[in-house]
Amino acid sequence: MAFRCQQCGECCSYMGEIIGIEERIDPVRFRIRFSVTGEERRVTLDPDKADLFCTQDIMAIRPMACPFLRFHKPHEACCTVHGTRPDLCRQYDCFRVLILDREGVPCGKVPDRSRVLSTQDAGLHGIWRQEVAGVDIPSESAWEAHVEEVFSRAGYRVVR
């Protein structure tokens, strides 16, 4: 089944740790920086969302959110730079764990409501088989903490 966004905003509610505004170039253009890789790029507010960006303070609602997350309605989130959003955001579908390599490039993920790794990385898959698959940890939060500890120890960065 293909992923279908519910516009809940949860996925972007903790991305402020990863995506930061370095400079507001003009009223609609920004230079952003990825904290994990140091990479910088430019994004532009979508014309139909520029007013929403300027009139809503997302940090008051969700202090760790991506700085471009906003809400059309109380439970309907949107990306105000959707048209120029970064590749990390374009490749996103709901996950409970995202694993980044040493350069900060996504290399594996565990989809929401599962304990299954999705990856093309053979090394990551090997670590998963040896240290995560089959581990009996009933608590979901404890299981995620275990996954984070295992992959962090191996030099990966885990976002959950």
Short mmCIF file of N, CA and C in Angstrom, two decimals:
data_model
loop_
_atom_site.label_atom_id
_atom_site.label_comp_id
_atom_site.label_asym_id
_atom_site.label_seq_id
_atom_site.Cartn_x
_atom_site.Cartn_y
_atom_site.Cartn_z
N MET A 1 0.84 -1.17 0.00
CA MET A 1 0.00 0.00 0.00
C MET A 1 0.89 1.24 0.00
N ALA A 2 0.62 2.18 -0.86
CA ALA A 2 1.40 3.41 -0.95
C ALA A 2 1.11 4.31 0.24
N PHE A 3 2.13 5.03 0.65
CA PHE A 3 1.98 5.96 1.75
C PHE A 3 1.07 7.10 1.33
N ARG A 4 0.18 7.49 2.22
CA ARG A 4 -0.71 8.63 1.97
C ARG A 4 -0.65 9.55 3.19
N CYS A 5 -0.21 10.77 2.95
CA CYS A 5 -0.05 11.75 4.03
C CYS A 5 -1.40 12.12 4.63
N GLN A 6 -1.45 12.14 5.95
CA GLN A 6 -2.67 12.52 6.67
C GLN A 6 -2.62 13.99 7.11
N GLN A 7 -1.54 14.68 6.80
CA GLN A 7 -1.33 16.09 7.14
C GLN A 7 -1.43 16.35 8.65
N CYS A 8 -0.93 15.40 9.43
CA CYS A 8 -0.96 15.56 10.89
C CYS A 8 0.16 16.46 11.39
N GLY A 9 1.26 16.56 10.63
CA GLY A 9 2.39 17.39 11.03
C GLY A 9 3.40 16.71 11.92
N GLU A 10 3.14 15.47 12.33
CA GLU A 10 4.05 14.78 13.24
C GLU A 10 5.44 14.59 12.64
N CYS A 11 5.49 14.27 11.35
CA CYS A 11 6.78 14.02 10.71
C CYS A 11 7.71 15.22 10.78
N CYS A 12 7.16 16.40 10.68
CA CYS A 12 7.96 17.64 10.66
C CYS A 12 8.07 18.29 12.03
N SER A 13 7.40 17.74 13.00
CA SER A 13 7.36 18.35 14.33
C SER A 13 8.67 18.26 15.09
N TYR A 14 9.62 17.46 14.61
CA TYR A 14 10.91 17.33 15.26
C TYR A 14 12.07 17.59 14.30
N MET A 15 11.77 18.11 13.12
CA MET A 15 12.80 18.35 12.11
C MET A 15 13.56 19.65 12.33
N GLY A 16 13.12 20.47 13.28
CA GLY A 16 13.85 21.70 13.59
C GLY A 16 15.25 21.43 14.09
N GLU A 17 15.47 20.22 14.60
CA GLU A 17 16.79 19.79 15.03
C GLU A 17 17.70 19.57 13.83
N ILE A 18 17.12 19.28 12.68
CA ILE A 18 17.88 18.95 11.47
C ILE A 18 17.93 20.10 10.48
N ILE A 19 16.81 20.81 10.31
CA ILE A 19 16.73 21.90 9.32
C ILE A 19 16.62 23.23 10.06
N GLY A 20 17.53 24.14 9.76
CA GLY A 20 17.50 25.46 10.39
C GLY A 20 17.63 26.57 9.37
N ILE A 21 17.00 27.69 9.65
CA ILE A 21 17.12 28.85 8.77
C ILE A 21 18.42 29.58 9.11
N GLU A 22 19.28 29.73 8.13
CA GLU A 22 20.53 30.46 8.29
C GLU A 22 20.35 31.93 7.96
N GLU A 23 19.52 32.21 6.92
CA GLU A 23 19.36 33.59 6.48
C GLU A 23 18.03 33.74 5.75
N ARG A 24 17.38 34.85 5.99
CA ARG A 24 16.20 35.21 5.20
C ARG A 24 16.71 36.15 4.11
N ILE A 25 16.79 35.66 2.89
CA ILE A 25 17.37 36.40 1.78
C ILE A 25 16.48 37.58 1.38
N ASP A 26 15.20 37.32 1.33
CA ASP A 26 14.19 38.35 1.04
C ASP A 26 12.88 37.85 1.65
N PRO A 27 11.76 38.52 1.43
CA PRO A 27 10.53 38.10 2.11
C PRO A 27 10.09 36.65 1.86
N VAL A 28 10.51 36.05 0.74
CA VAL A 28 10.04 34.69 0.45
C VAL A 28 11.15 33.66 0.25
N ARG A 29 12.41 34.08 0.24
CA ARG A 29 13.52 33.14 0.01
C ARG A 29 14.41 33.04 1.25
N PHE A 30 14.86 31.80 1.51
CA PHE A 30 15.66 31.52 2.70
C PHE A 30 16.85 30.64 2.33
N ARG A 31 17.91 30.80 3.10
CA ARG A 31 19.04 29.88 3.03
C ARG A 31 18.92 29.01 4.27
N ILE A 32 18.85 27.69 4.06
CA ILE A 32 18.72 26.76 5.18
C ILE A 32 19.98 25.91 5.30
N ARG A 33 20.13 25.30 6.46
CA ARG A 33 21.29 24.45 6.72
C ARG A 33 20.83 23.18 7.40
N PHE A 34 21.43 22.06 6.98
CA PHE A 34 21.16 20.77 7.61
C PHE A 34 22.21 20.56 8.70
N SER A 35 21.78 20.42 9.93
CA SER A 35 22.71 20.30 11.05
C SER A 35 23.55 19.02 10.96
N VAL A 36 22.99 17.98 10.38
CA VAL A 36 23.69 16.69 10.33
C VAL A 36 24.85 16.72 9.34
N THR A 37 24.64 17.33 8.17
CA THR A 37 25.65 17.32 7.11
C THR A 37 26.36 18.65 6.93
N GLY A 38 25.77 19.73 7.42
CA GLY A 38 26.32 21.06 7.18
C GLY A 38 25.95 21.62 5.82
N GLU A 39 25.26 20.82 5.02
CA GLU A 39 24.85 21.24 3.68
C GLU A 39 23.89 22.43 3.78
N GLU A 40 24.05 23.35 2.83
CA GLU A 40 23.15 24.49 2.76
C GLU A 40 22.44 24.49 1.42
N ARG A 41 21.24 25.04 1.39
CA ARG A 41 20.48 25.19 0.14
C ARG A 41 19.46 26.29 0.32
N ARG A 42 18.84 26.67 -0.77
CA ARG A 42 17.83 27.73 -0.73
C ARG A 42 16.44 27.13 -0.93
N VAL A 43 15.49 27.72 -0.24
CA VAL A 43 14.08 27.35 -0.41
C VAL A 43 13.28 28.63 -0.55
N THR A 44 12.10 28.49 -1.16
CA THR A 44 11.23 29.64 -1.40
C THR A 44 9.83 29.32 -0.89
N LEU A 45 9.22 30.27 -0.21
CA LEU A 45 7.85 30.07 0.25
C LEU A 45 6.93 29.87 -0.94
N ASP A 46 6.02 28.90 -0.84
CA ASP A 46 5.00 28.72 -1.87
C ASP A 46 4.11 29.96 -1.86
N PRO A 47 3.78 30.50 -3.04
CA PRO A 47 2.98 31.73 -3.09
C PRO A 47 1.68 31.66 -2.29
N ASP A 48 1.03 30.50 -2.31
CA ASP A 48 -0.25 30.38 -1.60
C ASP A 48 -0.09 30.17 -0.09
N LYS A 49 1.17 30.07 0.38
CA LYS A 49 1.41 29.83 1.81
C LYS A 49 2.27 30.90 2.47
N ALA A 50 2.67 31.92 1.72
CA ALA A 50 3.55 32.96 2.27
C ALA A 50 2.90 33.69 3.44
N ASP A 51 1.62 34.03 3.31
CA ASP A 51 0.93 34.72 4.41
C ASP A 51 0.85 33.83 5.65
N LEU A 52 0.59 32.55 5.44
CA LEU A 52 0.51 31.60 6.55
C LEU A 52 1.85 31.53 7.28
N PHE A 53 2.93 31.50 6.52
CA PHE A 53 4.26 31.46 7.13
C PHE A 53 4.49 32.69 8.01
N CYS A 54 4.10 33.85 7.51
CA CYS A 54 4.37 35.12 8.20
C CYS A 54 3.46 35.38 9.40
N THR A 55 2.30 34.77 9.42
CA THR A 55 1.33 35.09 10.47
C THR A 55 1.23 34.03 11.57
N GLN A 56 1.95 32.92 11.44
CA GLN A 56 1.83 31.86 12.43
C GLN A 56 3.20 31.54 13.02
N ASP A 57 3.30 31.46 14.32
CA ASP A 57 4.54 31.12 14.99
C ASP A 57 4.50 29.64 15.38
N ILE A 58 5.10 28.79 14.55
CA ILE A 58 5.06 27.35 14.80
C ILE A 58 5.79 26.98 16.09
N MET A 59 6.82 27.73 16.46
CA MET A 59 7.59 27.40 17.66
C MET A 59 6.75 27.53 18.93
N ALA A 60 5.73 28.35 18.89
CA ALA A 60 4.84 28.48 20.05
C ALA A 60 3.98 27.23 20.21
N ILE A 61 3.73 26.54 19.10
CA ILE A 61 2.88 25.35 19.11
C ILE A 61 3.72 24.08 19.24
N ARG A 62 4.79 24.01 18.44
CA ARG A 62 5.68 22.84 18.41
C ARG A 62 7.12 23.33 18.37
N PRO A 63 7.76 23.47 19.52
CA PRO A 63 9.07 24.10 19.60
C PRO A 63 10.21 23.40 18.85
N MET A 64 10.07 22.13 18.52
CA MET A 64 11.12 21.41 17.80
C MET A 64 10.81 21.24 16.31
N ALA A 65 9.78 21.89 15.84
CA ALA A 65 9.31 21.69 14.46
C ALA A 65 10.24 22.30 13.42
N CYS A 66 10.11 21.79 12.21
CA CYS A 66 10.75 22.42 11.05
C CYS A 66 10.24 23.86 11.01
N PRO A 67 11.10 24.81 10.74
CA PRO A 67 10.65 26.21 10.75
C PRO A 67 9.64 26.56 9.66
N PHE A 68 9.41 25.64 8.72
CA PHE A 68 8.47 25.92 7.63
C PHE A 68 7.13 25.19 7.79
N LEU A 69 6.97 24.46 8.88
CA LEU A 69 5.70 23.78 9.16
C LEU A 69 4.67 24.80 9.64
N ARG A 70 3.47 24.70 9.12
CA ARG A 70 2.37 25.56 9.56
C ARG A 70 1.08 24.74 9.53
N PHE A 71 0.00 25.30 10.09
CA PHE A 71 -1.29 24.62 10.12
C PHE A 71 -2.35 25.46 9.41
N HIS A 72 -2.97 24.86 8.38
CA HIS A 72 -4.11 25.50 7.69
C HIS A 72 -5.30 25.58 8.63
N LYS A 73 -5.53 24.44 9.30
CA LYS A 73 -6.63 24.27 10.25
C LYS A 73 -6.01 23.63 11.49
N PRO A 74 -6.74 23.54 12.59
CA PRO A 74 -6.13 22.99 13.81
C PRO A 74 -5.43 21.64 13.64
N HIS A 75 -5.92 20.77 12.78
CA HIS A 75 -5.31 19.45 12.63
C HIS A 75 -4.91 19.17 11.18
N GLU A 76 -4.58 20.21 10.43
CA GLU A 76 -4.19 20.05 9.03
C GLU A 76 -2.91 20.84 8.77
N ALA A 77 -1.79 20.13 8.79
CA ALA A 77 -0.48 20.75 8.63
C ALA A 77 -0.11 20.89 7.16
N CYS A 78 0.82 21.81 6.90
CA CYS A 78 1.35 21.96 5.54
C CYS A 78 2.78 22.46 5.61
N CYS A 79 3.49 22.24 4.52
CA CYS A 79 4.85 22.73 4.36
C CYS A 79 4.77 24.01 3.55
N THR A 80 5.28 25.10 4.09
CA THR A 80 5.18 26.39 3.40
C THR A 80 6.22 26.53 2.28
N VAL A 81 7.16 25.58 2.18
CA VAL A 81 8.13 25.57 1.08
C VAL A 81 8.02 24.28 0.27
N HIS A 82 6.85 23.72 0.22
CA HIS A 82 6.63 22.41 -0.40
C HIS A 82 7.22 22.33 -1.81
N GLY A 83 7.06 23.35 -2.61
CA GLY A 83 7.56 23.34 -3.99
C GLY A 83 9.06 23.27 -4.10
N THR A 84 9.79 23.76 -3.12
CA THR A 84 11.26 23.76 -3.15
C THR A 84 11.84 23.00 -1.96
N ARG A 85 11.05 22.15 -1.32
CA ARG A 85 11.50 21.43 -0.13
C ARG A 85 12.73 20.57 -0.44
N PRO A 86 13.57 20.33 0.55
CA PRO A 86 14.79 19.54 0.37
C PRO A 86 14.50 18.08 0.00
N ASP A 87 15.51 17.41 -0.56
CA ASP A 87 15.37 16.01 -0.95
C ASP A 87 14.98 15.12 0.23
N LEU A 88 15.54 15.39 1.41
CA LEU A 88 15.19 14.60 2.59
C LEU A 88 13.69 14.60 2.80
N CYS A 89 13.07 15.73 2.62
CA CYS A 89 11.62 15.85 2.79
C CYS A 89 10.88 15.17 1.64
N ARG A 90 11.41 15.27 0.44
CA ARG A 90 10.77 14.66 -0.73
C ARG A 90 10.74 13.14 -0.62
N GLN A 91 11.77 12.57 -0.02
CA GLN A 91 11.88 11.12 0.08
C GLN A 91 11.13 10.55 1.27
N TYR A 92 10.60 11.40 2.08
CA TYR A 92 9.99 11.00 3.34
C TYR A 92 8.66 10.28 3.16
N ASP A 93 8.48 9.26 3.91
CA ASP A 93 7.16 8.73 4.20
C ASP A 93 7.20 8.36 5.69
N CYS A 94 6.07 8.19 6.28
CA CYS A 94 6.03 8.02 7.74
C CYS A 94 6.96 6.90 8.20
N PHE A 95 7.80 7.22 9.14
CA PHE A 95 8.69 6.24 9.74
C PHE A 95 8.70 6.47 11.24
N ARG A 96 9.06 5.45 11.95
CA ARG A 96 9.23 5.63 13.40
C ARG A 96 10.70 5.80 13.72
N VAL A 97 11.56 5.30 12.83
CA VAL A 97 13.01 5.45 13.00
C VAL A 97 13.61 5.73 11.62
N LEU A 98 14.43 6.77 11.52
CA LEU A 98 15.18 7.08 10.31
C LEU A 98 16.65 6.95 10.66
N ILE A 99 17.41 6.22 9.84
CA ILE A 99 18.82 6.00 10.10
C ILE A 99 19.63 6.73 9.04
N LEU A 100 20.57 7.57 9.50
CA LEU A 100 21.42 8.35 8.61
C LEU A 100 22.84 7.82 8.68
N ASP A 101 23.54 7.81 7.53
CA ASP A 101 24.94 7.36 7.54
C ASP A 101 25.84 8.46 8.09
N ARG A 102 27.14 8.24 8.04
CA ARG A 102 28.10 9.19 8.63
C ARG A 102 28.05 10.57 7.98
N GLU A 103 27.61 10.62 6.73
CA GLU A 103 27.50 11.89 6.01
C GLU A 103 26.13 12.54 6.20
N GLY A 104 25.25 11.88 6.95
CA GLY A 104 23.92 12.42 7.20
C GLY A 104 22.90 12.08 6.12
N VAL A 105 23.24 11.13 5.26
CA VAL A 105 22.34 10.71 4.18
C VAL A 105 21.44 9.58 4.70
N PRO A 106 20.13 9.68 4.49
CA PRO A 106 19.24 8.60 4.93
C PRO A 106 19.64 7.28 4.25
N CYS A 107 19.80 6.23 5.05
CA CYS A 107 20.19 4.94 4.49
C CYS A 107 19.30 3.80 4.98
N GLY A 108 18.38 4.09 5.87
CA GLY A 108 17.47 3.06 6.33
C GLY A 108 16.35 3.68 7.15
N LYS A 109 15.24 2.96 7.21
CA LYS A 109 14.12 3.45 8.03
C LYS A 109 13.26 2.28 8.47
N VAL A 110 12.58 2.50 9.56
CA VAL A 110 11.60 1.55 10.06
C VAL A 110 10.25 2.24 9.92
N PRO A 111 9.39 1.72 9.04
CA PRO A 111 8.08 2.36 8.83
C PRO A 111 7.26 2.43 10.12
N ASP A 112 6.39 3.41 10.14
CA ASP A 112 5.49 3.60 11.28
C ASP A 112 4.73 2.31 11.55
N ARG A 113 4.53 2.01 12.81
CA ARG A 113 3.77 0.84 13.28
C ARG A 113 4.38 -0.49 12.84
N SER A 114 5.71 -0.54 12.70
CA SER A 114 6.34 -1.81 12.34
C SER A 114 7.67 -1.96 13.08
N ARG A 115 8.24 -3.13 12.96
CA ARG A 115 9.59 -3.39 13.45
C ARG A 115 10.38 -4.04 12.33
N VAL A 116 10.25 -3.48 11.14
CA VAL A 116 10.89 -4.01 9.94
C VAL A 116 11.79 -2.93 9.36
N LEU A 117 13.04 -3.28 9.07
CA LEU A 117 13.98 -2.33 8.49
C LEU A 117 13.84 -2.30 6.98
N SER A 118 13.81 -1.11 6.42
CA SER A 118 13.82 -0.91 4.98
C SER A 118 15.15 -0.24 4.64
N THR A 119 16.02 -0.96 3.91
CA THR A 119 17.34 -0.42 3.56
C THR A 119 17.92 -1.14 2.36
N GLN A 120 18.83 -0.45 1.66
CA GLN A 120 19.62 -1.05 0.59
C GLN A 120 21.06 -1.25 1.07
N ASP A 121 21.35 -0.80 2.28
CA ASP A 121 22.69 -0.81 2.85
C ASP A 121 22.96 -2.18 3.50
N ALA A 122 23.89 -2.95 2.91
CA ALA A 122 24.18 -4.30 3.41
C ALA A 122 24.73 -4.28 4.83
N GLY A 123 25.58 -3.31 5.15
CA GLY A 123 26.14 -3.22 6.50
C GLY A 123 25.07 -2.95 7.54
N LEU A 124 24.19 -2.04 7.21
CA LEU A 124 23.08 -1.71 8.10
C LEU A 124 22.19 -2.94 8.31
N HIS A 125 21.94 -3.64 7.21
CA HIS A 125 21.10 -4.84 7.29
C HIS A 125 21.76 -5.91 8.17
N GLY A 126 23.08 -6.05 8.07
CA GLY A 126 23.79 -7.02 8.89
C GLY A 126 23.69 -6.70 10.38
N ILE A 127 23.86 -5.44 10.72
CA ILE A 127 23.73 -5.01 12.12
C ILE A 127 22.31 -5.29 12.61
N TRP A 128 21.34 -5.00 11.77
CA TRP A 128 19.93 -5.24 12.11
C TRP A 128 19.71 -6.72 12.44
N ARG A 129 20.20 -7.60 11.54
CA ARG A 129 20.01 -9.05 11.74
C ARG A 129 20.66 -9.52 13.04
N GLN A 130 21.86 -9.02 13.32
CA GLN A 130 22.60 -9.49 14.49
C GLN A 130 22.11 -8.92 15.82
N GLU A 131 21.70 -7.64 15.81
CA GLU A 131 21.45 -6.99 17.10
C GLU A 131 20.03 -6.47 17.34
N VAL A 132 19.20 -6.48 16.30
CA VAL A 132 17.85 -5.92 16.48
C VAL A 132 16.76 -6.93 16.17
N ALA A 133 16.84 -7.57 15.02
CA ALA A 133 15.80 -8.52 14.60
C ALA A 133 15.65 -9.63 15.64
N GLY A 134 14.46 -9.88 16.04
CA GLY A 134 14.19 -10.95 16.99
C GLY A 134 14.39 -10.59 18.45
N VAL A 135 14.88 -9.39 18.74
CA VAL A 135 15.05 -8.98 20.13
C VAL A 135 13.66 -8.76 20.73
N ASP A 136 13.43 -9.39 21.88
CA ASP A 136 12.10 -9.31 22.51
C ASP A 136 12.07 -8.16 23.52
N ILE A 137 11.61 -7.01 23.05
CA ILE A 137 11.43 -5.84 23.92
C ILE A 137 9.99 -5.39 23.74
N PRO A 138 9.10 -5.71 24.67
CA PRO A 138 7.68 -5.41 24.49
C PRO A 138 7.35 -3.92 24.36
N SER A 139 8.02 -3.07 25.11
CA SER A 139 7.73 -1.64 25.08
C SER A 139 8.24 -1.02 23.77
N GLU A 140 7.36 -0.32 23.08
CA GLU A 140 7.74 0.31 21.81
C GLU A 140 8.83 1.36 22.02
N SER A 141 8.70 2.19 23.04
CA SER A 141 9.70 3.23 23.28
C SER A 141 11.05 2.62 23.67
N ALA A 142 11.04 1.55 24.45
CA ALA A 142 12.29 0.87 24.82
C ALA A 142 12.91 0.21 23.60
N TRP A 143 12.08 -0.34 22.71
CA TRP A 143 12.59 -0.95 21.48
C TRP A 143 13.26 0.11 20.61
N GLU A 144 12.63 1.27 20.45
CA GLU A 144 13.22 2.36 19.65
C GLU A 144 14.53 2.83 20.27
N ALA A 145 14.58 2.92 21.60
CA ALA A 145 15.82 3.32 22.28
C ALA A 145 16.92 2.30 22.02
N HIS A 146 16.57 1.01 22.02
CA HIS A 146 17.53 -0.05 21.72
C HIS A 146 18.07 0.11 20.30
N VAL A 147 17.18 0.34 19.34
CA VAL A 147 17.59 0.53 17.94
C VAL A 147 18.54 1.72 17.84
N GLU A 148 18.19 2.81 18.50
CA GLU A 148 19.04 4.00 18.46
C GLU A 148 20.42 3.72 19.05
N GLU A 149 20.47 3.02 20.16
CA GLU A 149 21.75 2.71 20.80
C GLU A 149 22.61 1.82 19.90
N VAL A 150 22.02 0.80 19.31
CA VAL A 150 22.75 -0.13 18.44
C VAL A 150 23.36 0.60 17.25
N PHE A 151 22.57 1.38 16.55
CA PHE A 151 23.07 2.04 15.35
C PHE A 151 23.98 3.23 15.66
N SER A 152 23.74 3.91 16.75
CA SER A 152 24.63 5.01 17.15
C SER A 152 26.02 4.46 17.47
N ARG A 153 26.06 3.34 18.16
CA ARG A 153 27.33 2.69 18.49
C ARG A 153 28.10 2.30 17.23
N ALA A 154 27.37 1.98 16.15
CA ALA A 154 28.00 1.59 14.89
C ALA A 154 28.34 2.79 14.00
N GLY A 155 28.09 4.01 14.50
CA GLY A 155 28.47 5.20 13.74
C GLY A 155 27.37 5.83 12.92
N TYR A 156 26.16 5.32 13.04
CA TYR A 156 25.01 5.90 12.33
C TYR A 156 24.35 6.93 13.24
N ARG A 157 23.52 7.76 12.65
CA ARG A 157 22.71 8.71 13.44
C ARG A 157 21.26 8.29 13.29
N VAL A 158 20.54 8.27 14.39
CA VAL A 158 19.15 7.83 14.39
C VAL A 158 18.24 9.00 14.74
N VAL A 159 17.20 9.17 13.93
CA VAL A 159 16.18 10.18 14.17
C VAL A 159 14.89 9.43 14.43
N ARG A 160 14.23 9.76 15.53
CA ARG A 160 12.95 9.12 15.82
C ARG A 160 11.98 10.11 16.36
#
